[in-house]
Amino acid sequence: MTIVENLRFLGHRIVNAVWRIGFASRFFILILFYSGTSFRRFQLTIKELFSSGVMSLIIILVAGTFVGMVLGLQGYETLKRYGSESALGSLVALSLVRELGPVLAALLFASRAGSAMTAEIGLMKATEQISAMEMMAINPIARVVAPRFWAGVISMPLLSALFSAMGVFGGYVVGVVLIGVDQGSFWSQMQAGVDFKHDIVNGMIKSFVFGVAVTAIALFEGYDAPPTAEGVSGATTRTVVESSLTILFLDFILTAFMFQGE
Amino acid sequence: MSSQALVEIRDVNFAYDSRPILKGVNLTFPKGKVIAVMGGSGCGKTTLLQLIGGALKPSSGYVKVDGQVIHELDHKGLYHMRRRMGMLFQFGALFTDMSVYDNVAFQMREHTDLPEEIIRDLVLMKLNAVGLRGTHNLMPAELSGGMARRVALARTVALDPMLIMYDEPFAGLDPISLTVVGNLIRSLNDALGATSVVVTHDVQESLKIVDYIYFIADGVVVAEGTPAEISSSDKPFVHQFVHGEMDGPVPFHYPSSNYEQDLNLRPGR
Amino acid sequence: MKRTTLDLWVGIFVVAGLAALAVLALKVGNLSTYNMSETYQLQAHFSNIGGLKPQASIKSSGVLVGRVAQISLDPERYEAKVTMTIDKRYQFPKDTFANIMTSGLLGEQYIGLIPGGDEAFLKAGDEIKKTQSAVVLEDLISRFLYSKAEDSKQPNK
Ligand SMILES: Nc1ncnc2c1ncn2[C@@H]1O[C@H](COP(=O)(O)OP(=O)(O)OP(=O)(O)O)[C@@H](O)[C@H]1O
Ligand SMILES: [Mg+2]
């Protein structure tokens, strides 16, 4: 009896999950299909660029600097043992540009801007603003969802570049200014170690993919949220959890593709 | 009914999941008239408006607006039809991230190429009509419930629609605004040559302004008639509703199991 | 359409982001030393490349002159075939010596080019004939241990 019940419960969950995935895919296709408005009336996207990009600036800049400083400190302690302190610049820059920049910036973006997007869309739905728009013959996906999507996709690589640049600066402050690693070798080792195509471009591709994933998840969760206070708060939590896991998973996949055979 | 019908609702059945809400309702809204739809809370009035607007699909029967069956229209046709409809939502549904001004201007900007100066004049005219011209710089969060509803009303008629649907326009209004809004619905309808549907509980106010009244209960139309016919009706149902009596054929309770059982009282004690 | 302060902020954001990207490309990365159109390729065979990787530097007298483009195993000679991309500004004599070296004791491996005295220069696609393989640490250690053992055997006899 209980086994049957459990099985039924499990089956229910699985069917529901598949259903949701199907709905999410259709939603994603619809966003792309109705993206014309976001570019024809770029003002709409600019408004969202402000709330997702500009509003995330502070946290990204501060976090980037501190992560770079920690990298400088830890990297120095480790490299010192092998007498290769001069490689500090290359270590700091490579870790930031390849991994930490895109991944940490995306995680911060998910909890700063992604959750806000979910809550906003969810509340618009709960207060019938989405239905009202539909009744006015205005497609809410084109008017409300797609501009937010593109704003997120444009913001993410820029934020990640800012994060990495601030991180390098933080590493420089700790390594060169505070600890006293030779300035010339810091920069030259960095330049010798970081390849533009192999490291920087790949890092940017990563953050672009993360941007697509985070905003798509955030918008979908908002759109799919039950129109109640608990529904919206649950959806906000799910956005942060799901996008964080997705970022880390995608990072693994992309890293395996980009840096294999080395 | 005499003149041409703008909206025809024929044998419409509708159910949420498996719970039937409407069971074969027939309504006709003639062009140029103001029609009231009344009924107890939860009897499916909002649902009916959503069927007219194409947000829901009847499980059988059809809704015809201006000669076209709503649920047979494609996306484009439906959006085209909706441009000529205005709907006032039960809770206003103002866009919370825009000012009052932008809310009213929203459809004009989306659907027309009017220059900003003309939009400005139109918006202020609409706001003036609901007595809220002074609020155009406020955000919806800064309005009271009744004010928000009046702004929503101004937004509903922003593009001078041919069919205006009001879901509870009188809820939460003080007696003065109530009379103003009632008269406004009437005068807007006549000025625009539109057709209006007013979903309401406010019998007294609607008797003053509407041309025809439908009563819905248990998913069917139980009574209809002009205000004069309704006021003098001696049908127990209508009588109860018009005079706001507690006892009568309209149940106050949502269908549920036996009250005494729910409270763990043994029946028949 | 009016310009708003919002536009200004978004503009600052976009410019700052692009500037950060430019800093990454030029200051942190090696885009400034990329001259893709002005390079030529050389080849060399090594019996053992040790830990050499694609993108490793190629230096002459310590100056970066190019990068390793590709590494593969020559199926006929059973030797590693290394393709190098060299900056056009630098020409090397035919008898240049290519040497796999290590920066520091455990650092990255790179190819050092030691020019010979030939009058003729290597052209694009040419092969550097004189090469020396990587010094593999395990080999060194075992050779050292072996000679130690030899040494200790001798006096016993
Ligand atoms: N999304 C929904 N899913 C399931 N049931 C619903 C949904 N919306 C409404 N209902 C049910 O349908 C019935 C009719 O709802 P509707 O909103 O049309 O009532 P109403 O006549 O407008 O009531 P009121 O006067 O209180 O606004 C109610 O019993 C309600 O429980
Ligand atoms: Mg209702």
XYZ file of C-alpha atoms and ligand atoms in Angstrom:
720
model
C 0.000 0.000 0.000
C 2.610 2.519 1.049
C 4.905 1.302 -1.695
C 2.205 1.938 -4.249
C 1.608 5.361 -2.773
C 5.300 6.171 -2.820
C 5.581 4.994 -6.396
C 2.613 7.079 -7.377
C 4.141 10.103 -5.640
C 7.457 9.539 -7.383
C 5.783 9.094 -10.743
C 3.852 12.265 -10.167
C 7.022 14.178 -9.405
C 8.778 12.863 -12.503
C 5.876 13.632 -14.813
C 5.679 17.103 -13.294
C 9.392 17.703 -13.789
C 9.269 16.624 -17.432
C 6.233 18.819 -17.926
C 8.059 21.786 -16.470
C 11.087 21.179 -18.656
C 8.859 21.129 -21.700
C 7.161 24.348 -20.657
C 10.532 25.941 -19.916
C 11.838 25.042 -23.373
C 8.761 26.482 -25.042
C 9.136 29.605 -22.939
C 12.782 29.954 -23.996
C 11.900 29.564 -27.679
C 9.136 32.160 -27.272
C 11.595 34.620 -25.742
C 13.890 34.248 -28.734
C 10.959 34.426 -31.143
C 9.592 37.632 -29.623
C 12.972 39.324 -29.191
C 12.446 41.780 -32.020
C 10.879 44.376 -29.738
C 13.871 44.338 -27.390
C 16.093 45.645 -30.161
C 13.637 47.727 -32.155
C 12.790 49.613 -28.978
C 16.175 49.388 -27.336
C 15.057 51.845 -24.681
C 13.193 48.953 -23.043
C 16.371 46.903 -22.842
C 18.369 49.889 -21.590
C 15.957 50.246 -18.700
C 16.550 46.616 -17.753
C 20.299 46.986 -18.303
C 20.136 49.572 -15.579
C 18.362 47.350 -13.090
C 20.355 44.197 -13.801
C 23.750 45.538 -14.896
C 24.301 48.879 -13.233
C 22.713 47.801 -9.973
C 25.065 44.796 -9.803
C 28.168 46.927 -10.371
C 29.056 47.611 -6.758
C 28.861 44.032 -5.573
C 30.831 42.810 -8.605
C 33.593 45.399 -8.225
C 33.988 44.860 -4.490
C 33.836 41.079 -4.677
C 36.279 41.017 -7.605
C 38.827 43.092 -5.733
C 38.670 40.925 -2.635
C 38.828 37.661 -4.553
C 41.920 38.975 -6.364
C 43.502 39.970 -3.058
C 42.880 36.540 -1.567
C 44.323 34.934 -4.697
C 47.399 37.129 -4.372
C 47.890 36.162 -0.750
C 47.225 32.439 -1.089
C 49.052 32.170 -4.392
C 52.100 33.852 -2.934
C 52.170 31.502 0.073
C 52.023 28.466 -2.220
C 54.398 29.666 -4.925
C 56.974 30.769 -2.339
C 57.556 27.137 -1.395
C 58.760 26.388 -4.913
C 60.634 29.619 -5.240
C 58.503 30.799 -8.121
C 56.891 33.914 -6.674
C 57.402 35.599 -10.013
C 54.616 33.387 -11.425
C 52.118 35.088 -9.093
C 50.764 37.394 -11.787
C 50.144 34.532 -14.137
C 48.451 32.471 -11.414
C 46.145 35.271 -10.322
C 45.196 36.265 -13.844
C 44.692 32.747 -15.150
C 42.453 31.697 -12.262
C 40.379 34.839 -12.659
C 40.054 34.943 -16.407
C 39.382 31.258 -16.892
C 37.298 30.313 -13.873
C 36.676 32.644 -11.008
C 35.717 35.702 -13.030
C 32.948 34.085 -15.070
C 31.749 31.713 -12.342
C 31.733 34.043 -9.334
C 30.346 36.960 -11.317
C 27.537 34.697 -12.553
C 26.797 33.408 -9.039
C 26.637 36.962 -7.715
C 24.529 38.011 -10.668
C 22.108 35.152 -10.032
C 21.538 36.156 -6.450
C 21.553 39.902 -7.071
C 19.752 40.369 -10.388
C 18.274 36.925 -11.088
C 16.282 36.754 -7.882
C 15.029 40.299 -8.441
C 13.855 39.380 -11.932
C 11.964 36.357 -10.617
C 10.283 38.335 -7.869
C 9.366 41.129 -10.250
C 7.814 38.890 -12.909
C 6.156 36.727 -10.274
C 4.544 39.724 -8.606
C 3.455 41.155 -11.937
C 1.716 37.873 -12.554
C 0.223 37.659 -9.065
C -1.225 41.176 -9.341
C -2.703 40.395 -12.776
C -0.411 42.881 -14.530
C 0.598 40.193 -17.017
C -3.047 39.311 -17.727
C -3.900 42.997 -18.039
C -1.161 43.387 -20.613
C -2.459 40.412 -22.554
C -5.956 41.875 -22.475
C -4.501 45.084 -23.926
C -3.235 43.016 -26.871
C 0.361 43.503 -25.788
C 2.493 40.402 -25.662
C 4.056 40.278 -22.190
C 6.869 38.040 -23.395
C 7.904 40.601 -25.991
C 7.275 43.614 -23.779
C 8.349 42.437 -20.321
C 10.330 39.210 -20.515
C 12.547 39.498 -23.602
C 14.094 42.900 -22.733
C 15.076 41.518 -19.334
C 16.561 38.475 -21.000
C 18.740 40.463 -23.372
C 19.761 42.886 -20.663
C 20.995 39.936 -18.610
C 22.786 38.378 -21.560
C 24.540 41.666 -22.380
C 25.378 42.460 -18.742
C 26.925 39.151 -17.810
C 30.138 39.229 -19.933
C 30.683 42.887 -19.061
C 30.284 42.190 -15.347
C 32.584 39.203 -15.582
C 35.249 41.285 -17.380
C 34.958 43.908 -14.653
C 35.238 41.228 -11.986
C 38.413 39.798 -13.521
C 39.970 43.216 -14.077
C 39.284 44.228 -10.481
C 40.627 40.859 -9.335
C 43.896 41.381 -11.205
C 44.087 44.800 -9.619
C 43.480 43.278 -6.173
C 46.148 40.646 -6.795
C 48.521 43.384 -7.902
C 47.885 45.399 -4.751
C 48.556 42.436 -2.472
C 51.377 40.853 -4.485
C 53.347 43.846 -5.672
C 52.422 46.718 -3.380
C 52.073 44.900 -0.062
C 54.263 41.789 -0.375
C 56.782 43.204 -2.772
C 56.869 40.739 -5.665
C 58.819 42.276 -8.522
C 56.467 44.435 -10.546
C 58.088 43.682 -13.904
C 57.964 39.931 -13.521
C 54.399 40.126 -12.161
C 53.112 41.705 -15.358
C 55.404 39.950 -17.813
C 54.687 36.501 -16.391
C 51.015 37.370 -16.552
C 51.244 38.343 -20.204
C 53.281 35.274 -21.003
C 50.834 33.006 -19.189
C 47.479 34.384 -20.332
C 46.605 33.798 -23.947
C 44.042 36.090 -25.504
C 42.187 33.531 -27.562
C 42.642 30.549 -25.348
C 41.932 32.133 -21.990
C 40.193 35.487 -22.319
C 37.883 34.684 -25.220
C 36.960 31.339 -23.684
C 36.245 33.039 -20.375
C 33.966 35.496 -22.148
C 32.165 32.645 -23.913
C 31.618 31.036 -20.533
C 30.098 34.135 -19.019
C 27.867 34.614 -22.054
C 26.535 31.081 -21.612
C 26.055 31.679 -17.880
C 24.215 34.912 -18.659
C 21.793 33.070 -20.937
C 21.265 30.323 -18.361
C 20.785 32.559 -15.316
C 18.372 35.005 -16.927
C 16.382 32.265 -18.639
C 15.984 30.404 -15.334
C 15.115 33.576 -13.421
C 12.508 34.679 -15.941
C 10.986 31.239 -16.244
C 10.698 30.785 -12.497
C 8.995 34.169 -12.249
C 6.610 33.396 -15.071
C 5.828 29.946 -13.732
C 5.418 31.053 -10.102
C 2.053 30.416 -8.461
C 0.403 33.833 -8.101
C 0.698 34.023 -4.335
C 3.185 35.402 -1.820
C 4.545 31.932 -1.016
C 4.608 31.078 -4.691
C 6.783 34.066 -5.515
C 9.119 33.618 -2.564
C 9.547 29.937 -3.379
C 10.284 30.789 -6.996
C 12.921 33.320 -5.925
C 14.697 30.709 -3.837
C 14.509 28.213 -6.674
C 16.050 30.742 -9.049
C 19.123 31.142 -6.861
C 19.522 27.413 -6.217
C 18.850 26.288 -9.771
C 20.999 28.920 -11.423
C 23.904 28.324 -9.051
C 23.870 24.607 -9.747
C 23.447 25.216 -13.463
C 26.400 27.618 -13.505
C 28.696 25.114 -11.799
C 27.519 22.248 -13.968
C 27.871 24.246 -17.194
C 31.281 25.435 -16.028
C 32.423 21.849 -15.753
C 31.096 20.992 -19.210
C 32.547 24.087 -20.856
C 35.908 23.689 -19.140
C 36.089 20.099 -20.295
C 35.458 21.235 -23.872
C 37.670 24.305 -23.888
C 40.746 23.263 -22.006
C 40.932 19.581 -22.858
C 44.120 17.971 -24.088
C 46.374 19.988 -21.901
C -33.584 41.849 -27.997
C -34.061 44.540 -30.545
C -30.866 46.196 -31.791
C -27.803 44.436 -33.185
C -25.843 42.308 -30.706
C -22.183 43.061 -30.116
C -21.594 40.109 -27.821
C -23.438 36.817 -27.997
C -22.788 34.108 -25.444
C -24.412 30.831 -26.436
C -24.695 27.699 -24.291
C -21.295 28.287 -22.781
C -20.002 25.618 -20.447
C -16.819 26.103 -18.542
C -15.046 24.125 -15.836
C -11.845 24.648 -13.863
C -10.225 21.203 -13.868
C -13.351 19.152 -13.248
C -15.351 21.703 -11.252
C -18.037 23.169 -13.504
C -18.424 26.938 -13.101
C -20.713 27.854 -15.986
C -23.336 25.390 -17.165
C -24.831 26.589 -20.406
C -25.245 30.341 -20.038
C -26.852 32.506 -22.711
C -26.327 36.261 -22.719
C -26.675 38.924 -25.372
C -25.144 42.383 -25.140
C -26.686 44.749 -27.702
C -24.575 47.529 -29.201
C -24.561 50.803 -27.326
C -26.036 49.474 -24.101
C -24.743 49.175 -20.547
C -25.375 45.703 -19.181
C -24.934 44.539 -15.618
C -24.006 40.986 -14.698
C -24.761 40.148 -11.084
C -24.473 37.139 -8.924
C -23.078 35.873 -5.690
C -19.384 35.894 -4.986
C -17.600 33.052 -6.777
C -20.427 32.333 -9.195
C -18.202 32.856 -12.228
C -18.612 36.485 -13.237
C -14.895 37.158 -13.645
C -14.653 33.869 -15.478
C -17.336 35.060 -17.875
C -15.392 38.238 -18.655
C -12.255 36.208 -19.256
C -14.171 34.046 -21.707
C -15.249 37.180 -23.582
C -11.674 38.466 -23.612
C -10.347 35.151 -24.894
C -8.180 34.472 -21.849
C -10.139 31.274 -21.239
C -11.750 28.863 -23.668
C -15.255 27.462 -23.173
C -15.496 23.681 -22.996
C -18.579 23.908 -25.162
C -20.692 26.641 -26.705
C -19.180 29.858 -28.000
C -18.668 33.542 -27.351
C -19.134 35.764 -30.369
C -17.896 39.354 -30.373
C -18.710 41.586 -33.347
C -19.626 38.504 -35.356
C -16.442 36.562 -34.648
C -16.171 33.473 -32.451
C -13.491 34.343 -29.930
C -12.003 30.929 -29.308
C -11.623 30.253 -33.034
C -9.451 33.329 -33.610
C -5.722 32.845 -34.042
C -3.165 34.778 -31.990
C -3.147 37.708 -34.371
C -6.902 37.845 -34.730
C -7.385 37.656 -30.992
C -4.916 40.474 -30.362
C -6.630 42.498 -33.033
C -9.944 41.932 -31.299
C -8.536 42.777 -27.875
C -7.323 46.149 -29.116
C -10.970 47.068 -29.403
C -11.799 45.848 -25.910
C -11.049 47.399 -22.573
C -11.059 45.455 -19.347
C -10.992 46.856 -15.862
C -9.535 44.166 -13.626
C -11.090 43.395 -10.293
C -7.945 44.500 -8.450
C -6.931 47.251 -10.852
C -3.759 45.546 -12.099
C -1.918 48.839 -12.554
C 1.686 48.458 -13.709
C 3.533 49.033 -10.470
C 6.815 50.044 -12.092
C 5.273 52.976 -13.976
C 3.767 56.250 -12.844
C 0.040 56.905 -13.082
C 0.704 58.949 -16.198
C 2.664 56.173 -17.892
C 0.015 53.638 -16.957
C -2.688 55.574 -18.761
C -0.352 56.390 -21.658
C 0.797 52.770 -21.949
C -1.589 51.536 -24.630
C -1.406 54.782 -26.591
C 2.364 54.406 -26.802
C 2.212 50.707 -27.605
C -0.541 50.769 -30.180
C -0.399 54.185 -31.804
C 2.193 56.522 -33.289
C 0.695 59.580 -31.645
C 3.210 62.307 -30.787
C 3.989 62.744 -27.120
C 2.142 66.109 -26.857
C -1.137 64.584 -28.016
C -0.667 61.601 -25.708
C -0.115 64.047 -22.885
C -3.372 65.833 -23.595
C -5.286 62.566 -23.918
C -3.871 61.162 -20.682
C -4.719 64.297 -18.739
C -8.229 64.261 -20.212
C -8.780 60.657 -19.142
C -7.392 61.331 -15.684
C -9.523 64.422 -15.387
C -12.602 62.368 -16.165
C -11.938 60.158 -13.133
C -11.051 63.200 -11.021
C -7.382 62.311 -10.595
C -5.550 64.695 -12.912
C -3.433 65.852 -9.986
C -2.004 62.377 -9.389
C -0.269 61.859 -12.703
C 3.200 61.994 -11.156
C 2.465 59.463 -8.426
C 3.385 55.805 -8.489
C 0.578 53.230 -8.069
C 1.927 52.311 -4.626
C 1.163 55.876 -3.510
C -2.545 55.600 -4.345
C -5.359 54.367 -2.180
C -7.330 51.338 -3.329
C -10.206 53.413 -4.651
C -7.896 55.854 -6.415
C -5.991 52.985 -8.008
C -9.255 51.614 -9.343
C -10.176 54.958 -10.848
C -6.770 55.216 -12.514
C -7.281 51.704 -13.827
C -10.625 52.847 -15.177
C -8.948 55.721 -16.998
C -6.420 53.282 -18.425
C -9.176 50.897 -19.529
C -10.819 53.492 -21.723
C -7.545 55.006 -22.918
C -7.996 53.839 -26.496
C -11.781 54.389 -26.669
C -12.681 50.694 -27.001
C -15.905 49.428 -28.558
C -16.476 46.966 -25.720
C -15.655 47.922 -22.141
C -15.721 45.337 -19.395
C -15.725 46.449 -15.789
C -15.004 43.870 -13.114
C -16.377 45.296 -9.860
C -15.863 48.991 -10.641
C -17.684 50.053 -7.469
C -15.791 48.022 -4.898
C -13.940 50.132 -2.365
C -15.335 53.489 -3.436
C -16.844 56.065 -1.137
C -20.468 57.069 -1.904
C -19.429 60.172 -3.812
C -16.875 58.490 -6.054
C -19.320 55.648 -6.447
C -21.933 57.907 -7.968
C -19.266 59.667 -10.043
C -17.887 56.408 -11.394
C -21.390 55.116 -12.064
C -22.276 58.188 -14.055
C -18.894 58.053 -15.734
C -19.507 54.520 -16.965
C -22.810 55.626 -18.389
C -21.516 58.816 -20.023
C -18.363 57.175 -21.395
C -20.495 54.499 -22.966
C -22.785 56.996 -24.607
C -19.984 59.345 -25.654
C -17.900 56.586 -27.235
C -20.840 54.727 -28.673
C -19.407 51.707 -26.926
C -20.989 48.736 -25.233
C -20.294 48.215 -21.549
C -20.504 45.183 -19.296
C -20.489 45.892 -15.591
C -19.876 43.025 -13.207
C -21.003 44.145 -9.801
C -22.609 43.384 -6.480
C -23.896 46.889 -6.124
C -27.530 46.465 -7.077
C -28.764 49.925 -6.162
C -26.065 51.776 -8.109
C -26.357 49.600 -11.171
C -30.150 49.842 -11.247
C -29.623 53.577 -11.772
C -27.228 53.415 -14.717
C -27.682 50.201 -16.684
C -30.059 49.225 -19.472
C -30.312 45.540 -18.759
C -29.419 43.135 -15.967
C -28.463 39.462 -15.880
C -28.431 37.407 -12.695
C -26.182 34.378 -12.580
C -26.386 31.635 -9.982
C -25.227 28.025 -10.001
C -23.701 28.472 -13.437
C -26.853 29.538 -15.221
C -28.729 32.760 -15.872
C -31.560 32.741 -13.334
C -33.124 36.107 -14.083
C -32.817 38.966 -16.522
C -34.590 42.139 -17.363
C -34.524 45.927 -17.443
C -33.999 47.783 -14.149
C -37.714 48.467 -13.923
C -38.570 44.789 -14.392
C -35.944 43.752 -11.871
C -37.031 46.230 -9.192
C -40.602 45.063 -9.392
C -39.764 41.398 -9.791
C -41.189 39.077 -7.215
C -38.921 36.149 -8.058
C -37.555 35.085 -4.687
C -33.987 35.062 -5.975
C -34.059 38.563 -7.405
C -35.950 39.840 -4.420
C -33.323 38.485 -2.073
C -30.517 40.026 -4.052
C -32.069 43.421 -4.588
C -32.983 43.772 -0.976
C -29.856 42.119 0.397
C -31.604 39.511 2.499
C -29.617 36.868 4.296
C -32.098 34.015 3.847
C -33.231 32.943 0.449
C -32.332 30.824 -2.552
C -28.812 32.288 -2.918
C -26.457 30.312 -0.697
C -23.875 32.330 1.194
C -21.588 29.337 1.672
C -19.148 27.826 -0.772
C -20.281 24.210 -1.332
C -18.850 22.115 1.480
C -19.548 19.134 3.641
C -21.947 19.272 6.537
C -20.991 22.053 8.956
C -21.848 20.035 12.024
C -19.773 17.128 10.814
C -16.852 19.449 10.210
C -17.076 20.664 13.765
C -17.204 17.067 15.048
C -20.749 17.420 16.295
C -22.891 14.372 16.065
C -25.858 15.110 13.801
C -29.327 14.831 15.210
C -28.379 15.647 18.749
C 13.209 60.606 -27.542
C 14.847 62.242 -24.543
C 18.141 61.268 -22.995
C 17.829 60.340 -19.348
C 20.171 59.840 -16.413
C 19.373 56.179 -16.742
C 20.971 56.172 -20.188
C 24.027 57.822 -18.687
C 24.422 55.115 -16.079
C 23.946 52.343 -18.582
C 26.478 54.082 -20.821
C 28.992 54.237 -17.975
C 28.380 50.571 -17.256
C 28.909 49.487 -20.869
C 32.022 51.640 -21.319
C 33.504 50.381 -18.052
C 32.801 46.780 -19.028
C 34.399 47.198 -22.445
C 37.366 48.992 -20.867
C 37.819 46.089 -18.465
C 37.765 43.728 -21.406
C 40.379 45.837 -23.182
C 42.576 45.818 -20.078
C 42.248 42.059 -19.868
C 43.122 41.672 -23.537
C 46.056 44.074 -23.686
C 47.535 44.288 -20.219
C 46.684 40.900 -18.725
C 46.609 38.855 -21.921
C 48.905 38.829 -24.859
C 46.757 40.474 -27.504
C 49.354 43.250 -27.757
C 51.970 40.682 -28.788
C 49.620 38.967 -31.222
C 50.568 39.698 -34.800
C 48.807 36.922 -36.559
C 49.362 38.206 -40.059
C 53.078 38.672 -39.499
C 54.193 35.219 -38.502
C 55.723 32.241 -40.215
C 55.917 28.616 -39.234
C 58.888 26.353 -38.569
C 59.102 22.718 -37.656
C 61.347 20.662 -35.465
C 61.582 17.061 -34.341
C 62.400 16.129 -30.797
C 62.920 12.652 -29.429
C 61.223 13.741 -26.193
C 59.329 16.939 -25.531
C 58.806 16.360 -21.811
C 56.009 18.632 -20.614
C 55.939 21.020 -23.561
C 52.426 22.173 -24.454
C 50.767 24.066 -27.281
C 50.942 27.837 -26.688
C 54.256 27.442 -24.861
C 56.662 30.287 -25.523
C 59.559 30.235 -27.922
C 62.426 32.408 -26.781
C 65.740 33.483 -28.124
C 68.201 34.974 -25.661
C 65.217 35.192 -23.309
C 63.122 37.273 -25.702
C 59.701 35.933 -26.678
C 59.771 35.364 -30.449
C 56.854 32.991 -30.991
C 54.663 30.215 -29.703
C 54.241 26.499 -30.132
C 51.317 25.988 -32.493
C 50.964 22.226 -32.612
C 52.512 19.065 -31.270
C 52.073 15.643 -32.811
C 53.857 12.326 -33.094
C 55.588 11.748 -36.423
C 54.332 8.273 -37.402
C 57.451 7.445 -39.471
C 60.223 8.558 -37.191
C 58.414 8.001 -33.874
C 59.488 11.403 -32.752
C 57.547 14.420 -31.561
C 56.912 16.910 -34.333
C 56.517 20.470 -33.069
C 55.160 23.266 -35.238
C 56.220 26.725 -34.135
C 54.750 30.100 -35.047
C 57.500 32.709 -35.161
C 57.195 36.457 -35.391
C 58.143 37.702 -38.893
C 60.403 40.338 -37.418
C 62.820 37.649 -36.281
C 64.826 35.601 -38.808
C 67.049 32.723 -37.787
C 70.038 31.131 -39.570
C 69.712 27.658 -41.088
C 71.852 26.058 -38.385
C 69.813 27.360 -35.476
C 69.678 25.078 -32.468
C 66.250 24.358 -30.853
C 66.383 23.363 -27.251
C 63.569 22.447 -24.856
C 64.262 24.221 -21.615
C 62.632 24.704 -18.257
C 62.154 28.016 -16.540
C 63.340 27.469 -13.000
C 63.604 24.017 -11.525
C 59.946 23.051 -11.894
C 58.625 25.867 -14.067
C 57.004 25.837 -17.477
C 58.835 24.367 -20.414
C 59.639 26.427 -23.443
C 61.730 26.210 -26.597
C 64.945 28.161 -26.669
C 66.411 29.042 -30.078
C 70.182 29.455 -30.248
C 71.206 30.935 -33.625
C 74.169 29.442 -35.478
C 76.458 31.171 -37.942
C 74.949 30.211 -41.297
C 74.476 33.004 -43.854
C 71.140 31.632 -45.156
C 67.969 32.090 -43.102
C 65.213 29.604 -42.347
C 62.132 30.156 -44.509
C 58.490 29.505 -43.705
C 57.824 25.769 -43.440
C 61.507 24.860 -42.991
C 62.663 22.447 -40.380
C 65.172 23.102 -37.635
C 67.530 20.139 -37.863
C 69.538 20.558 -34.726
C 67.423 19.925 -31.666
C 67.899 18.859 -28.119
C 65.161 17.138 -26.160
C 63.750 18.051 -22.822
C 65.703 17.162 -19.764
C 63.495 14.685 -17.966
C 63.996 14.822 -14.242
C 63.510 11.081 -13.719
C 66.253 10.330 -16.293
C 68.600 12.685 -14.549
C 67.954 11.098 -11.194
C 68.322 7.527 -12.418
C 71.502 8.437 -14.308
C 72.837 10.021 -11.143
C 71.963 6.988 -9.035
C 73.460 4.651 -11.632
C 76.757 6.508 -11.674
C 76.765 6.540 -7.885
C 76.365 2.789 -7.903
C 79.174 2.437 -10.436
C 81.395 4.619 -8.246
C 80.718 2.647 -5.118
C 81.371 -0.666 -6.948
C 84.842 0.296 -8.198
C 86.769 0.607 -4.933
C 85.371 -2.756 -3.810
C 87.091 -4.550 -6.639
N -7.525 29.844 -11.706
C -8.520 29.153 -11.119
N -8.370 27.826 -10.907
C -9.348 27.107 -10.317
N -10.521 27.621 -9.925
C -10.727 28.943 -10.104
C -9.747 29.770 -10.700
N -10.226 31.028 -10.764
C -11.440 30.987 -10.210
N -11.773 29.736 -9.815
C -13.028 29.325 -9.228
O -14.045 29.633 -10.137
C -15.171 30.149 -9.470
C -15.608 31.420 -10.128
O -14.568 32.367 -10.009
P -14.783 33.867 -10.476
O -13.504 34.566 -10.230
O -15.309 33.881 -11.853
O -15.884 34.374 -9.440
P -16.623 35.803 -9.402
O -18.022 35.551 -9.778
O -15.866 36.800 -10.157
O -16.567 36.123 -7.838
P -16.325 37.535 -7.132
O -17.606 38.263 -7.208
O -15.984 37.179 -5.731
O -15.216 38.200 -7.846
C -14.784 30.323 -8.013
O -15.499 29.347 -7.291
C -13.327 30.041 -7.944
O -13.052 29.224 -6.835
Mg -14.600 38.312 -9.718
